[in-house]
mmCIF file of C-alpha atoms in Angstrom:
data_model
loop_
_atom_site.group_PDB
_atom_site.id
_atom_site.type_symbol
_atom_site.label_atom_id
_atom_site.label_comp_id
_atom_site.label_asym_id
_atom_site.label_seq_id
_atom_site.Cartn_x
_atom_site.Cartn_y
_atom_site.Cartn_z
ATOM 1 C CA MET R 1 0.070 -0.267 -0.357
ATOM 2 C CA ALA R 2 2.753 2.273 0.547
ATOM 3 C CA LEU R 3 4.632 1.799 -2.683
ATOM 4 C CA PHE R 4 1.202 2.602 -4.515
ATOM 5 C CA SER R 5 0.585 5.889 -2.389
ATOM 6 C CA PHE R 6 3.633 6.803 -3.571
ATOM 7 C CA LEU R 7 3.116 5.990 -7.285
ATOM 8 C CA ILE R 8 0.411 8.002 -6.666
ATOM 9 C CA LEU R 9 2.213 11.093 -4.567
ATOM 10 C CA THR R 10 5.337 11.344 -7.795
ATOM 11 C CA SER R 11 2.730 11.061 -10.053
ATOM 12 C CA LEU R 12 0.814 14.198 -8.780
ATOM 13 C CA CYS R 13 4.125 15.972 -7.994
ATOM 14 C CA ILE R 14 5.327 15.290 -11.616
ATOM 15 C CA ALA R 15 1.654 16.371 -13.152
ATOM 16 C CA GLY R 16 1.651 19.129 -11.183
ATOM 17 C CA ARG R 17 3.442 21.662 -13.203
ATOM 18 C CA GLU R 18 1.413 21.012 -16.386
ATOM 19 C CA ALA R 19 -2.110 20.644 -14.591
ATOM 20 C CA LEU R 20 -5.047 22.356 -15.305
ATOM 21 C CA ASN R 21 -7.348 23.860 -13.000
ATOM 22 C CA LEU R 22 -10.949 24.514 -13.080
ATOM 23 C CA SER R 23 -10.829 28.089 -13.575
ATOM 24 C CA ASP R 24 -8.631 27.123 -16.741
ATOM 25 C CA CYS R 25 -11.668 25.415 -17.892
ATOM 26 C CA GLY R 26 -14.416 28.056 -18.214
ATOM 27 C CA ALA R 27 -17.034 26.582 -20.770
ATOM 28 C CA TYR R 28 -16.214 23.052 -20.689
ATOM 29 C CA ALA R 29 -16.374 23.012 -16.596
ATOM 30 C CA ARG R 30 -19.314 20.437 -16.864
ATOM 31 C CA ARG R 31 -20.610 16.640 -16.369
ATOM 32 C CA PRO R 32 -18.910 13.690 -17.742
ATOM 33 C CA GLU R 33 -21.084 12.623 -20.958
ATOM 34 C CA PRO R 34 -20.584 9.252 -22.891
ATOM 35 C CA THR R 35 -19.116 11.361 -25.475
ATOM 36 C CA ASP R 36 -16.460 12.875 -23.515
ATOM 37 C CA ILE R 37 -13.380 10.090 -25.065
ATOM 38 C CA SER R 38 -12.771 9.162 -29.162
ATOM 39 C CA VAL R 39 -10.868 5.876 -29.435
ATOM 40 C CA VAL R 40 -8.970 6.315 -33.158
ATOM 41 C CA CYS R 41 -8.348 2.134 -33.892
ATOM 42 C CA GLY R 42 -4.601 2.355 -36.180
ATOM 43 C CA THR R 43 -3.097 0.055 -38.179
ATOM 44 C CA SER R 44 0.140 -0.226 -35.178
ATOM 45 C CA ALA R 45 -1.643 1.220 -32.236
ATOM 46 C CA ILE R 46 -4.909 2.362 -30.361
ATOM 47 C CA ASN R 47 -4.563 6.335 -29.335
ATOM 48 C CA LEU R 48 -7.768 7.703 -27.008
ATOM 49 C CA ALA R 49 -8.486 10.516 -25.741
ATOM 50 C CA ILE R 50 -10.869 11.369 -22.863
ATOM 51 C CA GLN R 51 -11.825 16.018 -22.007
ATOM 52 C CA VAL R 52 -9.761 16.614 -19.327
ATOM 53 C CA CYS R 53 -12.185 18.681 -17.822
ATOM 54 C CA PRO R 54 -14.766 17.072 -17.316
ATOM 55 C CA VAL R 55 -12.694 14.957 -15.512
ATOM 56 C CA ILE R 56 -11.449 17.942 -13.457
ATOM 57 C CA TYR R 57 -14.518 18.650 -12.808
ATOM 58 C CA THR R 58 -15.416 15.542 -10.704
ATOM 59 C CA GLY R 59 -12.165 15.458 -8.702
ATOM 60 C CA TYR R 60 -10.264 13.987 -10.232
ATOM 61 C CA ASN R 61 -6.923 15.097 -12.537
ATOM 62 C CA LYS R 62 -5.576 13.061 -15.461
ATOM 63 C CA SER R 63 -3.185 11.662 -13.162
ATOM 64 C CA LEU R 64 -5.854 9.994 -11.483
ATOM 65 C CA LEU R 65 -6.583 8.569 -14.640
ATOM 66 C CA ILE R 66 -5.705 4.931 -15.026
ATOM 67 C CA LEU R 67 -5.633 2.610 -18.162
ATOM 68 C CA ASN R 68 -6.517 -1.153 -17.387
ATOM 69 C CA ARG R 69 -5.843 -1.356 -13.489
ATOM 70 C CA ILE R 70 -1.664 -0.593 -14.437
ATOM 71 C CA PHE R 71 -0.365 1.757 -11.828
ATOM 72 C CA ASP R 72 3.390 1.354 -12.739
ATOM 73 C CA ASP R 73 3.636 1.607 -16.755
ATOM 74 C CA GLU R 74 4.942 4.622 -17.830
ATOM 75 C CA SER R 75 4.138 4.043 -20.743
ATOM 76 C CA CYS R 76 0.438 2.828 -20.614
ATOM 77 C CA ARG R 77 -0.052 6.699 -18.483
ATOM 78 C CA GLY R 78 -2.080 9.285 -20.059
ATOM 79 C CA THR R 79 -0.290 13.175 -20.418
ATOM 80 C CA LEU R 80 -1.904 15.874 -21.049
ATOM 81 C CA ASP R 81 -3.205 17.673 -24.446
ATOM 82 C CA THR R 82 -3.340 21.688 -24.402
ATOM 83 C CA SER R 83 -3.257 22.187 -27.581
ATOM 84 C CA VAL R 84 -6.251 21.122 -28.608
ATOM 85 C CA THR R 85 -9.984 22.941 -27.184
ATOM 86 C CA PRO R 86 -11.165 21.872 -25.706
ATOM 87 C CA PRO R 87 -7.995 20.153 -23.836
ATOM 88 C CA VAL R 88 -7.832 16.340 -23.697
ATOM 89 C CA VAL R 89 -5.702 13.386 -21.720
ATOM 90 C CA ARG R 90 -4.449 11.101 -24.804
ATOM 91 C CA PHE R 91 -3.600 7.540 -23.919
ATOM 92 C CA THR R 92 -1.536 5.338 -27.038
ATOM 93 C CA PHE R 93 -0.591 1.985 -27.259
ATOM 94 C CA PRO R 94 0.327 -0.890 -29.178
ATOM 95 C CA ILE R 95 -1.530 -3.090 -30.350
ATOM 96 C CA ARG R 96 0.331 -6.834 -29.439
ATOM 97 C CA GLU R 97 -1.398 -8.983 -26.632
ATOM 98 C CA GLY R 98 1.130 -9.468 -24.896
ATOM 99 C CA ASN R 99 1.952 -5.561 -24.753
ATOM 100 C CA ALA R 100 -1.578 -3.483 -25.143
ATOM 101 C CA CYS R 101 -1.324 -1.760 -21.319
ATOM 102 C CA GLY R 102 -3.403 -5.222 -20.625
ATOM 103 C CA SER R 103 -6.327 -4.753 -23.259
ATOM 104 C CA ASN R 104 -8.697 -7.181 -23.817
ATOM 105 C CA PHE R 105 -8.305 -9.506 -26.861
ATOM 106 C CA LEU R 106 -11.524 -11.896 -28.360
ATOM 107 C CA THR R 107 -11.341 -13.875 -31.587
ATOM 108 C CA THR R 108 -15.203 -14.041 -32.861
ATOM 109 C CA SER R 109 -16.026 -15.863 -35.494
ATOM 110 C CA ALA R 110 -19.183 -15.788 -37.810
ATOM 111 C CA PRO R 111 -19.444 -16.714 -41.464
ATOM 112 C CA GLY R 112 -18.946 -15.099 -44.628
ATOM 113 C CA THR R 113 -20.856 -12.007 -46.530
ATOM 114 C CA GLY R 114 -20.364 -10.300 -49.917
ATOM 115 C CA ILE R 115 -17.255 -10.899 -51.283
ATOM 116 C CA PHE R 116 -15.852 -13.101 -48.858
ATOM 117 C CA SER R 117 -19.142 -15.611 -48.959
ATOM 118 C CA ASP R 118 -17.457 -18.544 -49.785
ATOM 119 C CA PHE R 119 -15.511 -19.134 -46.349
ATOM 120 C CA SER R 120 -17.560 -20.542 -43.469
ATOM 121 C CA ASN R 121 -15.610 -18.741 -40.936
ATOM 122 C CA ILE R 122 -14.221 -15.315 -40.967
ATOM 123 C CA GLN R 123 -12.524 -13.940 -37.889
ATOM 124 C CA THR R 124 -12.558 -10.080 -36.227
ATOM 125 C CA VAL R 125 -10.528 -9.327 -33.129
ATOM 126 C CA ASN R 126 -11.705 -6.643 -30.663
ATOM 127 C CA VAL R 127 -9.559 -4.980 -28.782
ATOM 128 C CA SER R 128 -11.146 -4.154 -25.642
ATOM 129 C CA GLY R 129 -10.536 -2.488 -22.190
ATOM 130 C CA VAL R 130 -11.400 0.609 -19.838
ATOM 131 C CA ILE R 131 -9.904 4.319 -18.509
ATOM 132 C CA ARG R 132 -11.179 3.976 -14.641
ATOM 133 C CA SER R 133 -10.829 7.356 -11.834
ATOM 134 C CA PHE R 134 -8.798 6.380 -9.057
ATOM 135 C CA ASP R 135 -10.479 8.393 -5.616
ATOM 136 C CA PRO R 136 -7.003 8.573 -3.168
ATOM 137 C CA THR R 137 -9.923 10.046 -0.717
ATOM 138 C CA ILE R 138 -8.858 7.694 2.724
ATOM 139 C CA GLY R 139 -13.102 7.119 4.226
ATOM 140 C CA THR R 140 -15.165 6.001 4.956
ATOM 141 C CA ILE R 141 -17.300 7.755 1.886
ATOM 142 C CA THR R 142 -15.903 10.109 -1.198
ATOM 143 C CA TYR R 143 -18.523 12.197 -2.272
ATOM 144 C CA ASN R 144 -16.488 11.627 -5.943
ATOM 145 C CA ALA R 145 -18.164 10.331 -8.916
ATOM 146 C CA GLU R 146 -16.172 7.220 -9.868
ATOM 147 C CA LEU R 147 -15.227 7.470 -14.071
ATOM 148 C CA LYS R 148 -15.016 4.452 -16.240
ATOM 149 C CA TYR R 149 -14.190 5.325 -19.744
ATOM 150 C CA TYR R 150 -14.733 2.358 -22.060
ATOM 151 C CA TYR R 151 -12.689 1.195 -25.532
ATOM 152 C CA SER R 152 -13.330 -1.331 -27.999
ATOM 153 C CA CYS R 153 -11.934 -1.527 -31.596
ATOM 154 C CA ALA R 154 -13.032 -4.945 -34.114
ATOM 155 C CA TYR R 155 -10.534 -5.750 -36.585
ATOM 156 C CA PRO R 156 -11.395 -8.059 -39.362
ATOM 157 C CA LEU R 157 -8.976 -10.528 -40.184
ATOM 158 C CA GLU R 158 -9.999 -10.833 -43.867
ATOM 159 C CA TYR R 159 -8.697 -8.607 -46.695
ATOM 160 C CA LEU R 160 -9.141 -7.883 -50.486
ATOM 161 C CA ILE R 161 -6.103 -7.345 -52.239
ATOM 162 C CA ASN R 162 -7.827 -6.293 -55.429
ATOM 163 C CA ASN R 163 -6.339 -5.453 -58.757
ATOM 164 C CA THR R 164 -2.870 -6.302 -58.915
ATOM 165 C CA GLN R 165 -0.970 -4.669 -61.320
ATOM 166 C CA VAL R 166 2.019 -5.777 -63.087
ATOM 167 C CA ASP R 167 3.414 -2.940 -64.941
ATOM 168 C CA VAL R 168 5.316 -1.825 -61.737
ATOM 169 C CA SER R 169 7.897 -4.324 -60.369
ATOM 170 C CA SER R 170 5.965 -4.140 -56.715
ATOM 171 C CA SER R 171 2.723 -2.693 -55.214
ATOM 172 C CA SER R 172 1.798 -1.630 -51.871
ATOM 173 C CA ILE R 173 -0.611 -0.093 -49.650
ATOM 174 C CA ALA R 174 -0.817 1.229 -46.999
ATOM 175 C CA LEU R 175 -4.212 0.090 -44.896
ATOM 176 C CA ARG R 176 -6.728 3.328 -43.692
ATOM 177 C CA ASP R 177 -8.759 3.383 -39.816
ATOM 178 C CA ASN R 178 -11.265 2.026 -41.449
ATOM 179 C CA ASN R 179 -13.261 1.231 -38.098
ATOM 180 C CA GLY R 180 -9.918 -0.469 -37.515
ATOM 181 C CA SER R 181 -7.342 -2.595 -39.261
ATOM 182 C CA PHE R 182 -5.243 -4.810 -37.667
ATOM 183 C CA ILE R 183 -1.787 -3.831 -40.365
ATOM 184 C CA SER R 184 -0.705 -0.938 -41.229
ATOM 185 C CA THR R 185 0.775 -2.235 -44.408
ATOM 186 C CA LEU R 186 -0.535 -5.104 -47.101
ATOM 187 C CA SER R 187 1.767 -5.199 -50.438
ATOM 188 C CA MET R 188 1.520 -8.018 -53.544
ATOM 189 C CA SER R 189 4.516 -8.235 -56.250
ATOM 190 C CA LEU R 190 5.164 -9.946 -58.695
ATOM 191 C CA TYR R 191 9.030 -11.413 -59.531
ATOM 192 C CA GLN R 192 10.362 -13.338 -62.529
ATOM 193 C CA ASP R 193 12.159 -15.960 -60.314
ATOM 194 C CA ILE R 194 11.239 -18.977 -57.809
ATOM 195 C CA ASN R 195 14.119 -16.860 -55.123
ATOM 196 C CA TYR R 196 11.742 -14.131 -55.050
ATOM 197 C CA THR R 197 14.559 -11.612 -55.542
ATOM 198 C CA LYS R 198 14.268 -10.079 -59.963
ATOM 199 C CA PRO R 199 10.824 -7.567 -60.015
ATOM 200 C CA LEU R 200 8.381 -8.665 -62.859
ATOM 201 C CA SER R 201 8.597 -5.724 -65.007
ATOM 202 C CA MET R 202 6.262 -5.552 -68.215
ATOM 203 C CA PRO R 203 7.419 -6.032 -72.103
ATOM 204 C CA PRO R 204 5.937 -3.545 -74.403
ATOM 205 C CA LEU R 205 4.446 -6.540 -76.553
ATOM 206 C CA GLY R 206 3.241 -8.227 -73.440
ATOM 207 C CA LEU R 207 4.335 -11.626 -71.016
ATOM 208 C CA GLU R 208 4.734 -14.952 -73.530
ATOM 209 C CA LEU R 209 1.791 -17.228 -72.433
ATOM 210 C CA ARG R 210 3.340 -20.149 -70.216
ATOM 211 C CA THR R 211 6.276 -17.806 -68.480
ATOM 212 C CA ASP R 212 6.194 -18.425 -64.590
ATOM 213 C CA ILE R 213 4.337 -15.577 -62.620
ATOM 214 C CA TYR R 214 5.352 -15.427 -59.076
ATOM 215 C CA VAL R 215 3.520 -14.096 -56.512
ATOM 216 C CA GLN R 216 4.177 -13.140 -53.083
ATOM 217 C CA VAL R 217 1.620 -11.424 -50.229
ATOM 218 C CA VAL R 218 3.692 -9.781 -47.322
ATOM 219 C CA ALA R 219 1.950 -7.642 -44.264
ATOM 220 C CA SER R 220 4.683 -6.066 -42.572
ATOM 221 C CA ASN R 221 4.271 -3.448 -38.685
ATOM 222 C CA LEU R 222 2.172 -6.665 -38.031
ATOM 223 C CA THR R 223 2.001 -8.106 -34.979
ATOM 224 C CA SER R 224 4.047 -11.496 -34.551
ATOM 225 C CA GLN R 225 1.171 -13.811 -33.351
ATOM 226 C CA TYR R 226 -0.768 -13.191 -36.476
ATOM 227 C CA LEU R 227 0.261 -15.205 -40.183
ATOM 228 C CA VAL R 228 -0.832 -14.398 -43.152
ATOM 229 C CA LEU R 229 -3.414 -17.225 -45.133
ATOM 230 C CA LEU R 230 -4.818 -16.919 -48.704
ATOM 231 C CA ASP R 231 -7.991 -18.020 -48.638
ATOM 232 C CA ARG R 232 -8.457 -17.644 -52.649
ATOM 233 C CA CYS R 233 -6.728 -15.690 -55.278
ATOM 234 C CA TYR R 234 -8.277 -15.115 -59.355
ATOM 235 C CA ALA R 235 -7.907 -13.162 -62.446
ATOM 236 C CA SER R 236 -10.594 -11.296 -63.586
ATOM 237 C CA VAL R 237 -11.115 -8.594 -67.613
ATOM 238 C CA ASN R 238 -12.075 -6.016 -65.373
ATOM 239 C CA PRO R 239 -10.276 -4.131 -62.437
ATOM 240 C CA GLN R 240 -13.151 -3.949 -60.658
ATOM 241 C CA PRO R 241 -14.567 -8.255 -60.823
ATOM 242 C CA THR R 242 -17.868 -6.753 -60.454
ATOM 243 C CA ASN R 243 -19.559 -8.506 -63.229
ATOM 244 C CA SER R 244 -16.370 -9.418 -65.114
ATOM 245 C CA THR R 245 -15.417 -13.285 -66.581
ATOM 246 C CA PHE R 246 -13.014 -14.389 -64.472
ATOM 247 C CA PHE R 247 -10.663 -17.432 -63.413
ATOM 248 C CA ASN R 248 -9.646 -19.224 -60.168
ATOM 249 C CA LEU R 249 -6.159 -19.587 -59.307
ATOM 250 C CA PHE R 250 -6.954 -22.001 -56.438
ATOM 251 C CA VAL R 251 -10.092 -21.330 -53.989
ATOM 252 C CA SER R 252 -8.981 -22.623 -50.433
ATOM 253 C CA CYS R 253 -7.882 -26.020 -50.991
ATOM 254 C CA SER R 254 -8.907 -26.274 -54.783
ATOM 255 C CA ILE R 255 -5.740 -25.424 -56.480
ATOM 256 C CA ASP R 256 -5.814 -25.679 -60.776
ATOM 257 C CA GLN R 257 -3.661 -27.704 -61.890
ATOM 258 C CA LEU R 258 -0.974 -25.077 -63.374
ATOM 259 C CA THR R 259 -0.848 -23.084 -60.322
ATOM 260 C CA THR R 260 2.189 -23.918 -57.547
ATOM 261 C CA MET R 261 2.089 -22.894 -53.696
ATOM 262 C CA LEU R 262 4.948 -22.514 -51.963
ATOM 263 C CA GLU R 263 4.290 -20.916 -48.560
ATOM 264 C CA ASN R 264 0.525 -19.619 -47.109
ATOM 265 C CA GLY R 265 -0.227 -19.466 -43.260
ATOM 266 C CA ASP R 266 3.239 -20.005 -42.605
ATOM 267 C CA SER R 267 4.617 -16.819 -42.376
ATOM 268 C CA GLN R 268 3.755 -13.474 -42.178
ATOM 269 C CA LYS R 269 4.381 -13.991 -46.120
ATOM 270 C CA ALA R 270 2.405 -15.910 -48.730
ATOM 271 C CA ARG R 271 4.111 -17.060 -52.326
ATOM 272 C CA PHE R 272 2.630 -19.130 -55.650
ATOM 273 C CA HIS R 273 2.873 -18.929 -58.948
ATOM 274 C CA PHE R 274 1.190 -19.559 -62.148
ATOM 275 C CA PRO R 275 2.360 -20.263 -66.030
ATOM 276 C CA ALA R 276 1.623 -16.792 -67.904
ATOM 277 C CA PHE R 277 -2.158 -17.186 -70.183
ATOM 278 C CA ARG R 278 -5.060 -15.510 -72.198
ATOM 279 C CA PHE R 279 -8.380 -15.400 -71.696
ATOM 280 C CA ILE R 280 -10.507 -16.197 -74.856
ATOM 281 C CA GLU R 281 -12.585 -13.329 -75.040
ATOM 282 C CA GLN R 282 -9.797 -11.096 -76.230
ATOM 283 C CA GLN R 283 -8.590 -13.093 -78.899
ATOM 284 C CA ASN R 284 -9.457 -10.342 -81.216
ATOM 285 C CA GLU R 285 -7.453 -8.062 -78.984
ATOM 286 C CA THR R 286 -3.098 -7.868 -79.293
ATOM 287 C CA LEU R 287 -2.571 -8.194 -75.819
ATOM 288 C CA SER R 288 -4.656 -9.927 -72.982
ATOM 289 C CA THR R 289 -4.460 -7.706 -70.251
ATOM 290 C CA TYR R 290 -6.145 -9.236 -67.011
ATOM 291 C CA TYR R 291 -6.550 -8.336 -62.717
ATOM 292 C CA LEU R 292 -5.336 -10.257 -60.104
ATOM 293 C CA HIS R 293 -6.865 -10.542 -57.140
ATOM 294 C CA CYS R 294 -6.034 -11.835 -53.222
ATOM 295 C CA ILE R 295 -8.491 -12.779 -49.907
ATOM 296 C CA THR R 296 -5.918 -12.647 -47.537
ATOM 297 C CA ARG R 297 -6.696 -13.861 -44.467
ATOM 298 C CA LEU R 298 -4.650 -13.410 -40.651
ATOM 299 C CA CYS R 299 -4.979 -15.806 -38.619
ATOM 300 C CA GLU R 300 -3.210 -16.363 -35.006
ATOM 301 C CA ARG R 301 -0.565 -19.092 -34.954
ATOM 302 C CA SER R 302 -2.640 -20.980 -32.779
ATOM 303 C CA THR R 303 -5.622 -21.615 -34.959
ATOM 304 C CA CYS R 304 -3.637 -21.334 -38.915
ATOM 305 C CA SER R 305 -3.288 -24.972 -38.715
ATOM 306 C CA THR R 306 -7.349 -25.298 -38.683
ATOM 307 C CA PHE R 307 -7.731 -23.012 -41.076
ATOM 308 C CA LYS R 308 -5.670 -24.673 -43.558
ATOM 309 C CA GLN R 309 -7.896 -27.632 -43.923
ATOM 310 C CA CYS R 310 -9.887 -27.493 -46.333
ATOM 311 C CA ASN R 311 -13.078 -28.252 -44.815
ATOM 312 C CA ASN R 312 -12.905 -25.147 -42.667
ATOM 313 C CA ARG R 313 -11.937 -22.704 -44.755
ATOM 314 C CA ARG R 314 -14.822 -22.360 -47.234
ATOM 315 C CA ARG R 315 -18.546 -22.845 -47.250
ATOM 316 C CA ARG R 316 -19.116 -24.281 -50.784
ATOM 317 C CA ARG R 317 -16.445 -25.692 -53.344
ATOM 318 C CA ARG R 318 -16.258 -23.752 -56.404
ATOM 319 C CA GLY R 319 -14.441 -24.779 -59.745
ATOM 320 C CA VAL R 320 -11.759 -23.742 -61.343
ATOM 321 C CA GLU R 321 -13.793 -22.538 -65.158
ATOM 322 C CA SER R 322 -14.809 -18.875 -66.187
ATOM 323 C CA THR R 323 -17.813 -17.666 -65.225
ATOM 324 C CA VAL R 324 -19.653 -13.957 -64.284
ATOM 325 C CA ILE R 325 -19.883 -12.871 -60.702
ATOM 326 C CA GLN R 326 -23.137 -10.688 -59.604
ATOM 327 C CA GLU R 327 -22.183 -9.292 -56.518
ATOM 328 C CA SER R 328 -20.898 -6.799 -55.000
ATOM 329 C CA ILE R 329 -17.550 -6.122 -52.995
ATOM 330 C CA THR R 330 -16.602 -3.889 -50.596
ATOM 331 C CA GLU R 331 -12.912 -3.885 -50.266
ATOM 332 C CA PRO R 332 -10.812 -2.713 -47.392
ATOM 333 C CA SER R 333 -7.602 -2.603 -49.139
ATOM 334 C CA VAL R 334 -7.240 -2.366 -52.661
ATOM 335 C CA LEU R 335 -4.180 -2.597 -55.456
ATOM 336 C CA THR R 336 -4.140 -2.850 -58.760
ATOM 337 C CA VAL R 337 -1.950 -5.133 -60.699
ATOM 338 C CA ALA R 338 -2.450 -5.309 -64.334
ATOM 339 C CA ILE R 339 -0.884 -8.895 -66.419
ATOM 340 C CA ARG R 340 -0.968 -8.179 -69.708
ATOM 341 C CA THR R 341 0.162 -11.912 -71.837
ATOM 342 C CA LYS R 342 0.510 -12.271 -75.638
ATOM 343 C CA THR R 343 -2.468 -13.957 -77.523
ATOM 344 C CA GLU R 344 -0.301 -14.985 -80.298
ATOM 345 C CA THR R 345 3.338 -15.504 -81.616
ATOM 346 C CA SER R 346 4.549 -14.656 -84.921
ATOM 347 C CA ILE R 347 7.999 -14.799 -86.545
ATOM 348 C CA VAL R 348 7.832 -12.405 -88.724
ATOM 349 C CA PRO R 349 4.994 -11.005 -89.465
ATOM 350 C CA LYS R 350 2.505 -11.595 -92.669
ATOM 351 C CA GLU R 351 3.494 -8.242 -95.406
ATOM 352 C CA GLU R 352 6.945 -9.392 -94.692
ATOM 353 C CA ALA R 353 6.562 -12.898 -95.711
ATOM 354 C CA LEU R 354 3.879 -12.574 -98.275
ATOM 355 C CA SER R 355 6.675 -10.044 -99.980
ATOM 356 C CA ALA R 356 9.906 -12.155 -98.766
ATOM 357 C CA GLY R 357 7.836 -14.675 -100.727
ATOM 358 C CA GLN R 358 7.368 -12.484 -104.223
ATOM 359 C CA SER R 359 10.854 -11.587 -103.864
ATOM 360 C CA ASP R 360 11.778 -14.766 -104.175
ATOM 361 C CA GLY R 361 9.399 -15.726 -106.547
ATOM 362 C CA LYS R 362 11.132 -12.908 -109.138
ATOM 363 C CA GLY R 363 14.851 -14.273 -107.895
ATOM 364 C CA ALA R 364 13.310 -17.800 -108.968
ATOM 365 C CA SER R 365 12.296 -16.693 -112.381
ATOM 366 C CA VAL R 366 15.249 -14.084 -113.346
ATOM 367 C CA GLY R 367 17.518 -17.322 -112.226
ATOM 368 C CA LEU R 368 15.894 -19.689 -114.364
ATOM 369 C CA GLY R 369 15.640 -16.929 -117.228
ATOM 370 C CA ILE R 370 19.495 -17.407 -117.750
ATOM 371 C CA ALA R 371 20.100 -20.630 -117.340
ATOM 372 C CA VAL R 372 17.692 -20.864 -120.442
ATOM 373 C CA ALA R 373 19.624 -18.293 -121.860
ATOM 374 C CA VAL R 374 23.404 -19.984 -121.572
ATOM 375 C CA LEU R 375 21.593 -23.072 -122.810
ATOM 376 C CA ILE R 376 21.035 -21.436 -126.227
ATOM 377 C CA VAL R 377 23.719 -19.963 -126.357
ATOM 378 C CA ILE R 378 26.234 -23.413 -125.676
ATOM 379 C CA GLY R 379 23.976 -25.216 -127.972
ATOM 380 C CA VAL R 380 24.331 -22.385 -130.442
ATOM 381 C CA ALA R 381 28.272 -22.777 -129.944
ATOM 382 C CA ALA R 382 27.870 -26.888 -130.224
ATOM 383 C CA ILE R 383 25.862 -27.113 -133.568
ATOM 384 C CA LEU R 384 28.602 -24.051 -135.407
ATOM 385 C CA MET R 385 31.788 -26.942 -134.223
ATOM 386 C CA ALA R 386 29.948 -29.468 -135.609
ATOM 387 C CA ALA R 387 29.186 -27.894 -139.450
ATOM 388 C CA THR R 388 33.338 -26.936 -139.341
ATOM 389 C CA PHE R 389 34.050 -29.533 -138.279
ATOM 390 C CA TYR R 390 31.625 -31.407 -140.935
ATOM 391 C CA ARG R 391 32.891 -29.470 -143.524
ATOM 392 C CA LYS R 392 36.765 -30.264 -142.739
ATOM 393 C CA LEU R 393 35.639 -33.891 -142.872
ATOM 394 C CA LYS R 394 33.960 -33.383 -146.195
ATOM 395 C CA ARG R 395 36.867 -31.503 -147.863
ATOM 396 C CA LEU R 396 39.445 -34.489 -147.014
ATOM 397 C CA SER R 397 37.465 -36.760 -148.129
#
């Protein structure tokens, strides 16, 4: 108890230099209201802000606001911010289980909807806690009301990396905070080698058909308790796959026979490769352009192996075939990558081949004429020689 009192008194002394008085609050001195706390569910940290004037009005100060009953960790204490109006007490802590200032982590599962409707188990992690006031009154009664400020952030663990474009060596996007996104950066990159050291650049005339395309999806700045698991990757003719012909490279455990999975659900990156192909409906175009999309799941290390089992990842089997999507898409992140392949392989253009053939024909005709002329000359010479020889023989006889 003595140590606890020392901590509180020390905090009060330190905070005294920056503490506000009730007279400093002016019109903001009032009773607390539920809207006094604001919560920002960041990609790597949660940020809380509590209006301090109602706290002072109730009989407390910023040092008496305790996050999740943690008294002895300075990184979990609030800091006064008087640069905004009204002034607030700010709490900031990382989203890492075991280092989130006592926050509770609860993972829930529900059937997927919309673009995730193929999957029966879509997980969401909820990070929650409470900031309470500490009443230093010693005695039987107190006149200070107890303050409780609850916070909660829900982070989906399923994401759509959409429309990835190949004409750049690598594509990356930082996810915005939209009701909480659990990852700070999700990237999809394309490579030309199995070691993933040479980024794939797009030739002006597109990739040769059957060229191997190596795909890598990486989550960076992500707490180590989550791994990356690709649930589905597919190509579509249009950048937005709504009402577009598409082709499944894989859906759960249903993998196209020419798609090779190298790593999935074992670390914070996933890798696979497939040979370049073309859509038949683009046969009259010089280039076949299509777009790559991947639905990515973040799973806890303890449960990722469960999701890698086919019956736990999908609701129904969808064949690897071309069809038309009729569903709307609400993707939390979008990356654009266009894959361009040649629609035909031509060594010599038709016009050049035709002109070359005509030239060869003309050359052959000229050569034949010269040969005939030479034969005629030789024949005439032979006849003249024979006639001369005949005359000489006739004179001798």
